[in-house]
Amino acid sequence: LFRSMDFVLLKPMYGRIDLQSDSVTNCKVINNNILDKYNLNYKKYILCINTLDLRKNYKTLIRAYNSLDKKIQEEYPLVIIGMKGRYFEDTINLINNSSNVIYLGYLPTDELSIILSGAAVFTYPSLYEGFGTVPRRGRNIPIDGHRPARPRR
């Protein structure tokens, strides 16, 4: 399904993963009520969390998603979460004209953590970032192979 991407497995913030035995300890349990509230299925959606802004590269993300096979799009909707930033109108139009792309807007932190934990894939297509803290919140989900636009010194 996502063979062409490089994945990084993040350890859960509240526990640990033993990759040898596949055991997980002290991890938060996914609250399906939150997923149900937004009509999402556990490990059955692609997630992007970021402000709707030009530098966040949503145009490329949505175009790439729209180029996927329709069966994949139906099984794994693209869920976008974030506040509206500068020049968001084009992105909203692109979302509204795409099937299986869901924009949830801004969400409270407790719901955000649950939705992030329930994602099959988290993508972060930003062209450049200041702090880039969202990927650090990930808990045991694959993240696409984004490389920073500028190397850190």
C-alpha atoms as one frame of an Amber mdcrd trajectory, in Angstrom:
protein
   0.000   0.000   0.000   2.579   2.611   1.045   5.657   0.768  -0.266   7.238
   3.820  -1.871   7.523   5.734   1.421  10.162   5.539   4.109   8.587   5.030
   7.527   9.711   5.958  10.999   8.174   4.216  14.008   7.756   6.515  16.994
   7.626   5.158  20.512   4.549   6.048  22.546   5.024   8.947  24.920   3.470
   7.083  27.861   4.940   3.637  27.437   7.393   1.461  25.592   7.347  -1.005
  22.749   9.310  -4.240  22.755   9.762  -4.907  19.034  10.992  -8.456  19.688
   7.772  -9.602  21.358   5.337  -6.967  20.006   4.342  -6.147  23.578   3.182
  -2.660  24.480   3.062  -1.466  28.092   1.682   1.634  29.801   0.178   3.035
  26.602  -3.028   5.000  26.439  -6.013   3.064  25.108  -7.626   4.536  22.002
 -10.968   6.099  22.842 -13.254   4.924  20.039 -15.925   7.457  21.070 -13.710
  10.257  19.739 -13.044   8.376  16.498 -16.779   7.673  16.162 -17.542  11.353
  16.744 -15.601  12.200  13.564 -16.648   9.032  11.693 -13.082   7.651  11.630
 -12.006   4.012  11.842  -8.962   2.975  13.889  -5.849   2.619  11.658  -7.965
   3.316   8.567  -7.078   6.916   7.712  -4.147   9.062   6.638  -3.635  12.093
   8.856  -2.085  15.519   8.423  -2.065  18.090  11.236  -0.964  21.606  10.410
  -2.219  25.141   9.913  -3.784  25.646   6.490  -1.021  27.812   5.046   0.841
  27.928   1.711   4.147  26.743   3.194   2.469  23.635   4.620   2.311  22.188
   1.080  -1.294  20.957   1.167  -1.700  21.374  -2.605   0.962  18.745  -3.248
  -0.396  16.449  -0.536  -3.981  16.561  -1.830  -2.907  16.159  -5.465  -0.757
  13.155  -4.519  -3.631  11.675  -2.517  -6.065  12.231  -5.413  -3.683  10.337
  -7.696  -3.978   7.196  -5.530  -6.196   4.349  -6.664  -9.855   5.004  -5.740
  -9.978   1.784  -3.661  -7.150   3.073  -1.464  -8.865   6.467  -1.131 -12.104
   4.787  -0.059 -10.331   2.586   2.491  -7.982   5.321   3.786  -9.509   8.822
   3.713  -7.151  11.773   4.095  -7.977  13.628   7.323  -6.690  17.187   7.712
  -6.703  18.942  11.087  -5.631  22.508  11.771  -6.569  26.153  11.986  -7.031
  28.289   8.914  -3.919  30.339   8.268  -2.903  32.763   5.556  -4.155  32.077
   2.032  -6.233  29.056   3.119  -9.010  29.571   0.532  -7.264  27.607  -2.248
  -6.663  24.685   0.102 -10.299  24.655   1.274 -11.451  24.670  -2.378  -9.117
  21.767  -3.143 -10.449  19.844  -0.111 -14.073  20.507  -1.088 -13.439  19.309
  -4.654 -11.726  16.075  -3.543 -13.483  12.886  -2.567 -12.443  11.208   0.682
 -10.573  14.272   1.977 -11.953  15.364   5.349 -11.181  18.713   7.005 -11.932
  18.727  10.735 -10.608  22.198  11.566  -9.073  22.933  14.964  -9.498  20.224
  17.633  -8.827  20.181  21.403  -5.519  18.592  22.427  -7.109  15.534  24.106
  -9.079  14.690  20.939  -6.071  15.452  18.756  -3.925  12.926  20.630  -6.525
  10.197  20.183  -6.993  10.904  16.486  -3.216  11.001  15.976  -2.830   7.675
  17.769  -5.546   6.093  15.623  -4.044   7.038  12.249  -2.630   4.430   9.886
  -0.170   6.984   8.480   0.784  10.500   9.541   2.145  12.798   6.846   3.921
  16.112   7.340   4.480  17.702   3.903   5.504  21.171   5.135   8.054  22.943
   2.951   9.744  24.496   5.987   9.068  24.653   9.729  10.018  26.581  12.800
   9.717  24.020  15.582   7.857  21.210  13.838   6.448  19.749  17.059   3.517
  17.762  15.633   5.535  14.687  14.540   6.948  14.455  18.065   3.427  13.826
  19.365   3.075  10.661  17.259   2.523   7.417  19.085   3.390   4.229  17.245
   2.333   5.338  13.759   4.316   5.394  10.502   5.400   8.843   9.333   6.240
   9.617   5.733   9.870  10.203   4.815   9.884  13.997   5.062  13.305  15.560
   5.159  13.761  19.125   6.441  14.128  21.816   3.777  17.220  23.162   5.541
  19.654  20.963   7.470  20.061  21.756  11.152  23.435  23.097  12.285
